[in-house]
Short mmCIF file of N, CA and C in Angstrom, two decimals:
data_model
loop_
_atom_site.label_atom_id
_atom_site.label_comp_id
_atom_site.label_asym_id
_atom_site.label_seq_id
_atom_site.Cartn_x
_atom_site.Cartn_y
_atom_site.Cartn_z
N UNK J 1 0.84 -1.18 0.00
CA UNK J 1 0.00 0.00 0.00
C UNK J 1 0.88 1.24 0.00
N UNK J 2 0.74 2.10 -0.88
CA UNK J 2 1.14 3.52 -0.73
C UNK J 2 0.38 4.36 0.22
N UNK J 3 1.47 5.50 0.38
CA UNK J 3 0.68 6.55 1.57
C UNK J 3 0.29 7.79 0.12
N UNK J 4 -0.59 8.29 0.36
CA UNK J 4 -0.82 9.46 -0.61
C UNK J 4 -0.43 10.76 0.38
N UNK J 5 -0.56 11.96 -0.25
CA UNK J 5 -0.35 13.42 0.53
C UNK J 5 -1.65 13.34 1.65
N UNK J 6 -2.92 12.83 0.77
CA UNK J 6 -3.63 12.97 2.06
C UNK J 6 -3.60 12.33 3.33
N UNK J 7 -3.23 11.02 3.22
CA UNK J 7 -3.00 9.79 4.30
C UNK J 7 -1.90 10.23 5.07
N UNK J 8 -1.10 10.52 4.56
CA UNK J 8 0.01 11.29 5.22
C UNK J 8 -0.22 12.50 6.03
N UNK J 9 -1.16 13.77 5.12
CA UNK J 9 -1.39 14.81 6.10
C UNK J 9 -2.30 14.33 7.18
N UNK J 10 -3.26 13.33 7.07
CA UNK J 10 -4.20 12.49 8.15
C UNK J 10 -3.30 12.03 9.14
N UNK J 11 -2.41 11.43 8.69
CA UNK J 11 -1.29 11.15 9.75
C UNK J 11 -0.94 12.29 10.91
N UNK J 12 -0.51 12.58 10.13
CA UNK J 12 0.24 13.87 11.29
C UNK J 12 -0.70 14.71 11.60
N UNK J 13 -1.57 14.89 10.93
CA UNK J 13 -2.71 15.82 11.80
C UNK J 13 -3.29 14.71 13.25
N UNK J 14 -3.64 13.83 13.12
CA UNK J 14 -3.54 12.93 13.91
C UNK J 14 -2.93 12.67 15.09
N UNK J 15 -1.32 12.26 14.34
CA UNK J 15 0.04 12.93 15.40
C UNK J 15 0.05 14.28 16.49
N UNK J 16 -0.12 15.41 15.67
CA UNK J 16 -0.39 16.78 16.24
C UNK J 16 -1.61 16.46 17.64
N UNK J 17 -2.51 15.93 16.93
CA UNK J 17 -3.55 16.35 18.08
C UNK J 17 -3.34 15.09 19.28
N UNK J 18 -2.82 13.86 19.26
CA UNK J 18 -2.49 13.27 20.31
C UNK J 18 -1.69 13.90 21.13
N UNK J 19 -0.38 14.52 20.42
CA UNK J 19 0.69 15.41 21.28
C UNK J 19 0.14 16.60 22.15
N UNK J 20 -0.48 16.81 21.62
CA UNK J 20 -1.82 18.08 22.01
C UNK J 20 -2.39 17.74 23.13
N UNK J 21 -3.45 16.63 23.20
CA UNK J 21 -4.19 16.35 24.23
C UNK J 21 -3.49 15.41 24.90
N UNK J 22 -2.44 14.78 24.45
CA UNK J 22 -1.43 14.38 25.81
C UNK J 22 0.22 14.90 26.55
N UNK J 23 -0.27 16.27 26.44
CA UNK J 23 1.42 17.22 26.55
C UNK J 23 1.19 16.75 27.98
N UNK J 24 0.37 16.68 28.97
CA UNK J 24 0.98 16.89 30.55
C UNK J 24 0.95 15.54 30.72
N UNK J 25 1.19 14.45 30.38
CA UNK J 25 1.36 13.42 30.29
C UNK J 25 3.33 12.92 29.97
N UNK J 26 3.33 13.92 28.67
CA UNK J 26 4.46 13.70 28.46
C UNK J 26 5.64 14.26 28.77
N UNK J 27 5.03 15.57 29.50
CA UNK J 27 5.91 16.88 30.74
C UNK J 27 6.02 15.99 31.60
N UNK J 28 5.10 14.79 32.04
CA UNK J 28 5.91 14.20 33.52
C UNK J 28 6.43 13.21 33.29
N UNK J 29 6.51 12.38 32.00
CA UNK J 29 7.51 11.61 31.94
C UNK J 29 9.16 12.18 31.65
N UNK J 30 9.19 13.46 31.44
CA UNK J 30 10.63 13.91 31.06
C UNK J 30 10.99 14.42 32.10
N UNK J 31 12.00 13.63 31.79
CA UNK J 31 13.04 13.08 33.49
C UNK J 31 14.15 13.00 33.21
N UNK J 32 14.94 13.21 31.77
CA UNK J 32 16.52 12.55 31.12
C UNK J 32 16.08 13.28 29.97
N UNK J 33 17.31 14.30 29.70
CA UNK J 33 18.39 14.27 29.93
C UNK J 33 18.45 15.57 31.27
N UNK J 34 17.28 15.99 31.58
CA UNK J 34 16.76 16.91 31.91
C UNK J 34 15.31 17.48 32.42
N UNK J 35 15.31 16.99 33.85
CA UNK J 35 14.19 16.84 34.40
C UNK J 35 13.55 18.54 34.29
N UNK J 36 13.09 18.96 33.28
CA UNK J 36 12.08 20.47 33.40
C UNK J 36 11.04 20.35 32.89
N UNK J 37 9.95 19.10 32.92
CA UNK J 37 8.77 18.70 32.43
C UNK J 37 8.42 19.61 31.30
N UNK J 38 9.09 19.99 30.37
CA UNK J 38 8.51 20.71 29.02
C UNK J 38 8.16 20.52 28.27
N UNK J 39 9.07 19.07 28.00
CA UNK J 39 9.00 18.38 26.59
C UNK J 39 7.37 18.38 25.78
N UNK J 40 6.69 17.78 26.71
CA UNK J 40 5.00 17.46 26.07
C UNK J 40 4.60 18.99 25.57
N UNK J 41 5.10 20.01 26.64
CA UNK J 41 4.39 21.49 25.95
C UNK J 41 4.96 22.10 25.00
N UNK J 42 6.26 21.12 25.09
CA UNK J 42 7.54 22.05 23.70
C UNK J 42 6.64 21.37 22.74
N UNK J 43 6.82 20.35 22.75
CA UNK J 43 6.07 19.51 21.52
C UNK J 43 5.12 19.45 20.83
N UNK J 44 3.54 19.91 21.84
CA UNK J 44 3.09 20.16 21.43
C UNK J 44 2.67 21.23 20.58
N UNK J 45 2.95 22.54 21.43
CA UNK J 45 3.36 23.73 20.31
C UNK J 45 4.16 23.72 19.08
N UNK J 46 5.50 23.01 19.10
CA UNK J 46 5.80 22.67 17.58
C UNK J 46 4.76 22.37 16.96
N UNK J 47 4.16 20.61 17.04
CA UNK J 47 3.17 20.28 16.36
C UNK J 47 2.53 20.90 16.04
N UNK J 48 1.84 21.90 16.95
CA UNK J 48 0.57 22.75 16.55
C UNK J 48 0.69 23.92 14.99
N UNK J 49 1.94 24.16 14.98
CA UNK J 49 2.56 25.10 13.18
C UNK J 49 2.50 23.92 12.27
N UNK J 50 3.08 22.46 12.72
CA UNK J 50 2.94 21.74 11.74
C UNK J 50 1.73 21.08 11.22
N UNK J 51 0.57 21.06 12.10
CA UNK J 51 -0.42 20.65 11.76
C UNK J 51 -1.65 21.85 11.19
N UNK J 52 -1.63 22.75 11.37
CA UNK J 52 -1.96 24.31 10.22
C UNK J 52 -1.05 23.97 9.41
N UNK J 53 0.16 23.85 8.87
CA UNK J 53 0.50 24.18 7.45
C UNK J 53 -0.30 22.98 6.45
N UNK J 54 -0.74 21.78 6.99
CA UNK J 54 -0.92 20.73 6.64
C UNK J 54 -2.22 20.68 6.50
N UNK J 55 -2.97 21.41 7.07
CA UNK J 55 -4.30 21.71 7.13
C UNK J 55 -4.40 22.70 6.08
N UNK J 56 -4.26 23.57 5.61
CA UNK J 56 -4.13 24.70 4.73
C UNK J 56 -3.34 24.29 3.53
N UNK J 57 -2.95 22.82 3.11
CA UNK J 57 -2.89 22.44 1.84
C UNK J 57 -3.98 22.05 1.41
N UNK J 58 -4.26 21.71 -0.13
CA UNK J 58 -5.81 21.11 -0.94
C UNK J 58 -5.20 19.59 -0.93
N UNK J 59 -6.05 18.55 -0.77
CA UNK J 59 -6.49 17.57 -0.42
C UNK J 59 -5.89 16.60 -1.56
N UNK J 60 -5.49 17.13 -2.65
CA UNK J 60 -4.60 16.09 -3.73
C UNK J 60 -3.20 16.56 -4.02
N UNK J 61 -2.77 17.16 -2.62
CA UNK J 61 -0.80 17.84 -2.18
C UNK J 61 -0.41 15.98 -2.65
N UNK J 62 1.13 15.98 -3.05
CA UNK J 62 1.85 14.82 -2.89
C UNK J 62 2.01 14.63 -1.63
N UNK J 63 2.47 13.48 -1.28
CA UNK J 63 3.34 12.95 -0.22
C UNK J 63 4.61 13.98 0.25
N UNK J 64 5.41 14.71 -1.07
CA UNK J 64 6.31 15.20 -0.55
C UNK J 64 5.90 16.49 -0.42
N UNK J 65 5.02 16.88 -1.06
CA UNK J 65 4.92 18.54 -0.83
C UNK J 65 4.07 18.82 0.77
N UNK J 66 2.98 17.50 1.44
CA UNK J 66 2.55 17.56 2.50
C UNK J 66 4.11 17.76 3.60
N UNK J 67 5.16 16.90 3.53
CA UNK J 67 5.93 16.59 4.49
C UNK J 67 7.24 17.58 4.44
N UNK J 68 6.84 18.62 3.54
CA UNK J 68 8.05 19.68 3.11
C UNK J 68 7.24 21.04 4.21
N UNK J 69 5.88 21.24 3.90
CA UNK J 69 5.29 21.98 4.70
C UNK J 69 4.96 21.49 6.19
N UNK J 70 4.96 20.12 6.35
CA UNK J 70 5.05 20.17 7.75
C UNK J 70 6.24 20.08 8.17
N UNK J 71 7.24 19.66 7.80
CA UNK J 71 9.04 20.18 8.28
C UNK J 71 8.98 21.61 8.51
N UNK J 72 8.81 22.56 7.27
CA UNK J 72 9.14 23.83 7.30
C UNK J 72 8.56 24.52 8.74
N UNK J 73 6.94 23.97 8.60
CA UNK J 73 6.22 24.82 9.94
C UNK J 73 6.75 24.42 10.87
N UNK J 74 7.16 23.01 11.52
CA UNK J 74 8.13 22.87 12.69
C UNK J 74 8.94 23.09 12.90
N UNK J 75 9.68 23.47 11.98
CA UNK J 75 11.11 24.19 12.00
C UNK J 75 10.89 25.63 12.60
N UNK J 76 10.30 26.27 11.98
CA UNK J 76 9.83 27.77 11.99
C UNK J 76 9.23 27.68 13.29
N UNK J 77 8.00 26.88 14.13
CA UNK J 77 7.34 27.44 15.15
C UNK J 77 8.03 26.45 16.36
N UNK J 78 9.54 25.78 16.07
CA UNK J 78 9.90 25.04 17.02
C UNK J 78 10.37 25.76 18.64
N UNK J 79 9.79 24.57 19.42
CA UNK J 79 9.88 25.65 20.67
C UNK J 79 10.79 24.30 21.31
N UNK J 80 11.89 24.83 22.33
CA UNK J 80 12.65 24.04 22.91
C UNK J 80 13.45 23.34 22.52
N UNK J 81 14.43 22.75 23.27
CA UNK J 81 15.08 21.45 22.44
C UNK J 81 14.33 20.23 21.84
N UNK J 82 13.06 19.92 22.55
CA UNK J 82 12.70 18.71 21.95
C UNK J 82 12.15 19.20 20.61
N UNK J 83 11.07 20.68 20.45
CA UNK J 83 10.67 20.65 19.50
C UNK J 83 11.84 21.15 18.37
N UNK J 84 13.11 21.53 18.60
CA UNK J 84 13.83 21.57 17.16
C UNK J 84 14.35 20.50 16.95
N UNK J 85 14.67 19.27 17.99
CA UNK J 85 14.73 17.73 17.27
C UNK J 85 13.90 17.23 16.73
N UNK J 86 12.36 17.69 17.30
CA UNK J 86 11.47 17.03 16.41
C UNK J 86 11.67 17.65 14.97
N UNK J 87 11.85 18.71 14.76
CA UNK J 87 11.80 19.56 13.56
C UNK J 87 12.64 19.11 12.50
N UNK J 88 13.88 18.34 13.45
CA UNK J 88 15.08 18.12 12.60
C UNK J 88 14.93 17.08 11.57
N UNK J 89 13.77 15.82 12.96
CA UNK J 89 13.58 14.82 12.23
C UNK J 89 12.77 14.92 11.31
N UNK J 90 11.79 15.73 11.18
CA UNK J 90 10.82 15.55 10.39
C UNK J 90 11.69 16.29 8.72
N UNK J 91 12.46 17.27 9.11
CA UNK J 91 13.65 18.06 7.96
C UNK J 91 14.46 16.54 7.16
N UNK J 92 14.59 15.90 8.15
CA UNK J 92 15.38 14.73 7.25
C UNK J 92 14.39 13.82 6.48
N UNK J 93 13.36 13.79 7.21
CA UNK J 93 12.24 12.75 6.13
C UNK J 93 11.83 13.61 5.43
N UNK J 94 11.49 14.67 5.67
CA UNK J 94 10.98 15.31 3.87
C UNK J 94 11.65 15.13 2.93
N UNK J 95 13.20 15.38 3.29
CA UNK J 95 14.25 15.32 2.08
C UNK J 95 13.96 13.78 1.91
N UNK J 96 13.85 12.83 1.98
CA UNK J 96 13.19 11.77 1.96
C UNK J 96 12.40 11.09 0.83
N UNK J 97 11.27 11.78 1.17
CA UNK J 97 10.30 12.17 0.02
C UNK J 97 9.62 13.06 -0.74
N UNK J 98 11.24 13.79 -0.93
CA UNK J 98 10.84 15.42 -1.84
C UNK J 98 10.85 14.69 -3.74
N UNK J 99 9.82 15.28 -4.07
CA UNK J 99 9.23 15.37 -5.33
C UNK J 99 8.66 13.82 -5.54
N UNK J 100 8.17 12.89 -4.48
CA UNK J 100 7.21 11.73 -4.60
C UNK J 100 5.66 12.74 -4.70
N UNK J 101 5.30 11.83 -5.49
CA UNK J 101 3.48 12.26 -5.48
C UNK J 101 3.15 11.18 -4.17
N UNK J 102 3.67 9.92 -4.07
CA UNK J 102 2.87 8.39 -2.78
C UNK J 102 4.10 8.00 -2.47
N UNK J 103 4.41 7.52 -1.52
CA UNK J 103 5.37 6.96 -0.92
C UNK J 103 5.00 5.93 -0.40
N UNK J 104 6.05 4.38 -0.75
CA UNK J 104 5.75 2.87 -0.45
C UNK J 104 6.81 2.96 0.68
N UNK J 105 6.60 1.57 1.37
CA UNK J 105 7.34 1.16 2.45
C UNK J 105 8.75 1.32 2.28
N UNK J 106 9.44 1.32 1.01
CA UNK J 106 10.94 1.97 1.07
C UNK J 106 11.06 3.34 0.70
N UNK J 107 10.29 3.91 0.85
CA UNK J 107 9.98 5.30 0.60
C UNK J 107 10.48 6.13 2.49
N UNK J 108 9.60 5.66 2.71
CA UNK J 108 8.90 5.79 4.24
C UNK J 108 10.25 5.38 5.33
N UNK J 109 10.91 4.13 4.62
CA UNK J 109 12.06 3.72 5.53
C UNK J 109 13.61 4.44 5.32
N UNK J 110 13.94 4.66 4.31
CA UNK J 110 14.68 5.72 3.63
C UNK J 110 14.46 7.12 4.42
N UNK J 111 13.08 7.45 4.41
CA UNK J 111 13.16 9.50 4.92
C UNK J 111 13.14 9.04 6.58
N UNK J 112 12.63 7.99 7.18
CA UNK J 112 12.82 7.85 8.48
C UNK J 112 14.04 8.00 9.01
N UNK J 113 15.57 7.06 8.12
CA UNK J 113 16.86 6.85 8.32
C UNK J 113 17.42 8.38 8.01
N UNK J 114 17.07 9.22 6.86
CA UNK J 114 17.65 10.33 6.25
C UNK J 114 17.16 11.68 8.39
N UNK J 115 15.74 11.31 8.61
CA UNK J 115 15.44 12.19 9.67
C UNK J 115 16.11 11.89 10.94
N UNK J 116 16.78 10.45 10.73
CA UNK J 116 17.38 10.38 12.07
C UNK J 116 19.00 10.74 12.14
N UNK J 117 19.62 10.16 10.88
CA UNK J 117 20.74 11.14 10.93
C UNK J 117 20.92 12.61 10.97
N UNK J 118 19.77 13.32 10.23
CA UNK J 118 19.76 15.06 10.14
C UNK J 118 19.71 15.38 11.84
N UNK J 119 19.28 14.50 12.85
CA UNK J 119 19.13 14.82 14.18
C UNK J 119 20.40 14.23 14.81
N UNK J 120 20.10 13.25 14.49
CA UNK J 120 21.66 12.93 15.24
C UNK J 120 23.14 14.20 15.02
N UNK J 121 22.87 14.32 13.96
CA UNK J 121 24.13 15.10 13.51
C UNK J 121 23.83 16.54 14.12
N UNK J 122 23.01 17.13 14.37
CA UNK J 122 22.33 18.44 15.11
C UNK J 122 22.85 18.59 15.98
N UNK J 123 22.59 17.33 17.35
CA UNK J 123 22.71 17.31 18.37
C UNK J 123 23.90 17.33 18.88
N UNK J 124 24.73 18.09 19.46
CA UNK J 124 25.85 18.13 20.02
C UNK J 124 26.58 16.95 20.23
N UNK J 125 25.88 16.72 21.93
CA UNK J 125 26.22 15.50 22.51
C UNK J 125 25.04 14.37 22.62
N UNK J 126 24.80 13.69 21.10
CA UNK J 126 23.33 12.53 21.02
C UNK J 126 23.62 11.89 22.38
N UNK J 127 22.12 11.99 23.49
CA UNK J 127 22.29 10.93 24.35
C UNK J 127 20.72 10.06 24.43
N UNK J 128 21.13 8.72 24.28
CA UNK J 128 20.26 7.74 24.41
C UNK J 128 19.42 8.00 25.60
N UNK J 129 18.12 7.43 25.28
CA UNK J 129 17.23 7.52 25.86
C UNK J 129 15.97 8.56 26.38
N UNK J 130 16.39 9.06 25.04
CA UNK J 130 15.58 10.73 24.62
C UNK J 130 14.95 10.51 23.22
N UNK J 131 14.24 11.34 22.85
CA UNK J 131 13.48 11.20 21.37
C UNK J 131 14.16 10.95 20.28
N UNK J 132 15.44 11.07 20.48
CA UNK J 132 16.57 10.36 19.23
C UNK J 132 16.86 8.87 19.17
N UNK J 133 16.62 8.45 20.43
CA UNK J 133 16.89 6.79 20.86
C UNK J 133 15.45 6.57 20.09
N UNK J 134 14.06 6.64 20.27
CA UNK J 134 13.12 6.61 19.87
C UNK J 134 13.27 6.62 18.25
N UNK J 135 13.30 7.40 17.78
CA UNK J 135 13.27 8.14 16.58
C UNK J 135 14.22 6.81 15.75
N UNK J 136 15.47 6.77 16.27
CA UNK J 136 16.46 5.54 15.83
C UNK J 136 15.86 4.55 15.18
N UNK J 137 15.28 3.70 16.67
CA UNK J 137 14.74 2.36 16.69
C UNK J 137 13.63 2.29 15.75
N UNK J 138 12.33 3.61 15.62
CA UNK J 138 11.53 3.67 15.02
C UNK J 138 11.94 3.24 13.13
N UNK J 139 13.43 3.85 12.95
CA UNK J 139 13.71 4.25 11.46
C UNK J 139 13.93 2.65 11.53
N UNK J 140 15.08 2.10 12.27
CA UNK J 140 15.69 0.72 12.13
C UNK J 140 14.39 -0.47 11.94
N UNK J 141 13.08 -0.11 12.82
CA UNK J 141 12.07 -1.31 12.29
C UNK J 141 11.25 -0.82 11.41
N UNK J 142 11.46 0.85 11.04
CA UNK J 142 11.15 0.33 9.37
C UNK J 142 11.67 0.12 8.22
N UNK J 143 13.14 -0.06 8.40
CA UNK J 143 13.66 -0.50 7.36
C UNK J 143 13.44 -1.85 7.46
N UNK J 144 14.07 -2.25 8.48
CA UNK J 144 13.61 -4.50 8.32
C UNK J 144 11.95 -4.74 8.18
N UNK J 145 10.85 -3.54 8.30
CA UNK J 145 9.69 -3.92 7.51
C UNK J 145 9.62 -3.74 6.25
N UNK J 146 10.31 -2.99 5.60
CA UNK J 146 10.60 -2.72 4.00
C UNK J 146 11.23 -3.48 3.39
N UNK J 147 11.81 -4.74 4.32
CA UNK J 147 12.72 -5.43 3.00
C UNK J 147 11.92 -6.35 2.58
#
């Protein structure tokens, strides 16, 4: 199955609003690298630019032009450290699937690997067991689902 621009912007609009209605959830699990319970409210406010730009495309966007505008808006409305890692990652999967109209399972596993190095490489000092450890593991089982 391919993802189209819309399934994709469904996605992350999706994404956005879980992060949304579960930020104080995810403020008290952040505890490492840096116990200042923000993360869920950094995050969610990123999300919240990325899910308006994505909303304010027409309904037959590609795959890559949905995931170029939601990089850009998280980039632009990123708040905190977590939300410019999130931003970073999502910067490496667009490049990913820039100029796809649908993206298949090696589509998808490719911009996952491309978003986790653009973060890794960001980050000063990468330390495990933060949204990059996440983000990792996430890219690594979807590449062994793509083969």
């Amino acid at each position: 199955m391919n993802i189209s621009g819309s399934l994709f912007a469904q996605a992350v609009v999706s994404a956005a609003n879980h992060i949304i209605n579960e930020k104080s959830k995810v403020d008290e699990l952040n505890v490492f690298p840096v116990p200042d319970g923000d993360t869920g409210t950094n995050m969610s406010m990123t999300m919240q630019g990325g899910k308006k730009a994505v909303e304010a495309l027409e309904d037959t966007a590609p795959v890559g032009e949905v995931a170029k505008a939601f990089a850009t808006a998280l980039l632009r409305g990123a708040r905190g450290n977590s939300g410019v890692i999130l931003s970073l990652l999502f910067r490496g999967f667009s490049k990913g699937l820039k100029g796809r109209e649908e993206a298949n399972g090696s589509d998808v596993a490719y911009a996952l690997k491309l978003g986790v190095e653009g973060a890794y490489k960001a980050v000063m000092n990468p330390t495990e067991g933060t949204i990059l450890t996440v983000a990792r593991l996430a890219g690594e089982a979807g590449e062994d689902a793509a083969m």
